[in-house]
Coordinates of C-alpha atoms in Angstrom, one line a residue:
M758 CA 1.3 2.0 9.8
K759 CA -1.7 3.2 11.6
I760 CA -4.7 3.4 9.4
D761 CA -7.6 5.8 10.1
K762 CA -9.6 8.3 8.3
A763 CA -7.0 11.0 8.4
T764 CA -4.4 8.5 7.0
V765 CA -6.8 7.7 4.1
D766 CA -7.4 11.4 3.5
R767 CA -3.8 12.1 3.3
L768 CA -3.4 9.1 0.7
L769 CA -6.1 10.6 -1.5
K770 CA -4.1 13.9 -1.6
Q771 CA -1.1 12.0 -3.4
N772 CA -0.8 12.0 -7.0
D773 CA -1.6 8.6 -9.0
E774 CA 2.2 7.5 -8.9
Q775 CA 2.8 8.3 -5.1
L776 CA -0.6 6.5 -4.2
W777 CA 0.5 3.5 -6.2
R778 CA 3.8 3.2 -4.7
T779 CA 2.1 3.6 -1.2
I780 CA -0.2 0.7 -2.0
Q781 CA 2.7 -1.3 -3.1
L782 CA 4.5 -0.4 0.1
I783 CA 1.6 -1.3 2.4
A784 CA 1.0 -4.5 0.5
S785 CA 4.8 -5.4 0.8
S786 CA 4.8 -4.8 4.5
S787 CA 1.7 -7.3 4.7
G788 CA 3.6 -9.9 2.7
L789 CA 2.1 -9.4 -0.7
N790 CA 4.3 -8.7 -3.7
L791 CA 2.7 -6.4 -6.3
S792 CA 6.1 -5.6 -8.0
G793 CA 4.8 -7.4 -11.2
V794 CA 1.5 -5.7 -11.2
N795 CA 1.4 -2.5 -13.4
R796 CA -0.2 0.5 -12.0
P797 CA -3.8 0.9 -13.4
K798 CA -3.8 3.9 -15.7
D799 CA -6.9 5.2 -14.1
L800 CA -7.1 5.1 -10.1
S801 CA -10.4 6.9 -10.0
K802 CA -12.5 3.9 -8.8
L803 CA -9.8 3.2 -6.1
R804 CA -9.8 6.8 -5.1
S805 CA -13.7 6.7 -4.7
A806 CA -13.6 3.6 -2.7
L807 CA -11.1 4.9 -0.4
S808 CA -12.9 8.3 0.0
S809 CA -16.1 6.5 0.8
M810 CA -14.6 4.3 3.5
T811 CA -16.2 4.5 7.1
D812 CA -14.3 4.0 10.3
G813 CA -15.9 0.6 10.3
D814 CA -14.7 -0.3 6.9
I815 CA -11.1 0.9 7.8
K816 CA -11.2 -1.2 11.1
R817 CA -12.3 -4.3 9.0
A818 CA -9.5 -3.7 6.4
T819 CA -7.0 -3.4 9.2
E820 CA -8.2 -6.7 10.6
I821 CA -7.8 -8.4 7.3
I822 CA -4.2 -7.1 6.9
E823 CA -3.4 -8.2 10.3
S824 CA -4.9 -11.6 9.9
Y825 CA -2.9 -12.0 6.6
K826 CA 0.4 -11.0 8.4
R827 CA -0.3 -13.6 11.0
N828 CA -1.4 -16.5 8.8
G829 CA -0.2 -15.6 5.4
R830 CA -3.9 -15.6 4.1

């Protein structure tokens, strides 16, 4: 999945349940299992963090995800 500002903006348009499923999907594709984690009742802090991400933040997050995929950490 290509992550850029447009992708983040599309994620923010999802309702909470859709957003949580997408987060689980991204985590799963990176080797993380969130199936035992309950969706937070309030995703407003997550939405706030996502909405304030810069291109640099997105690039760094992508690097972290790719590193985890390669090294498992």
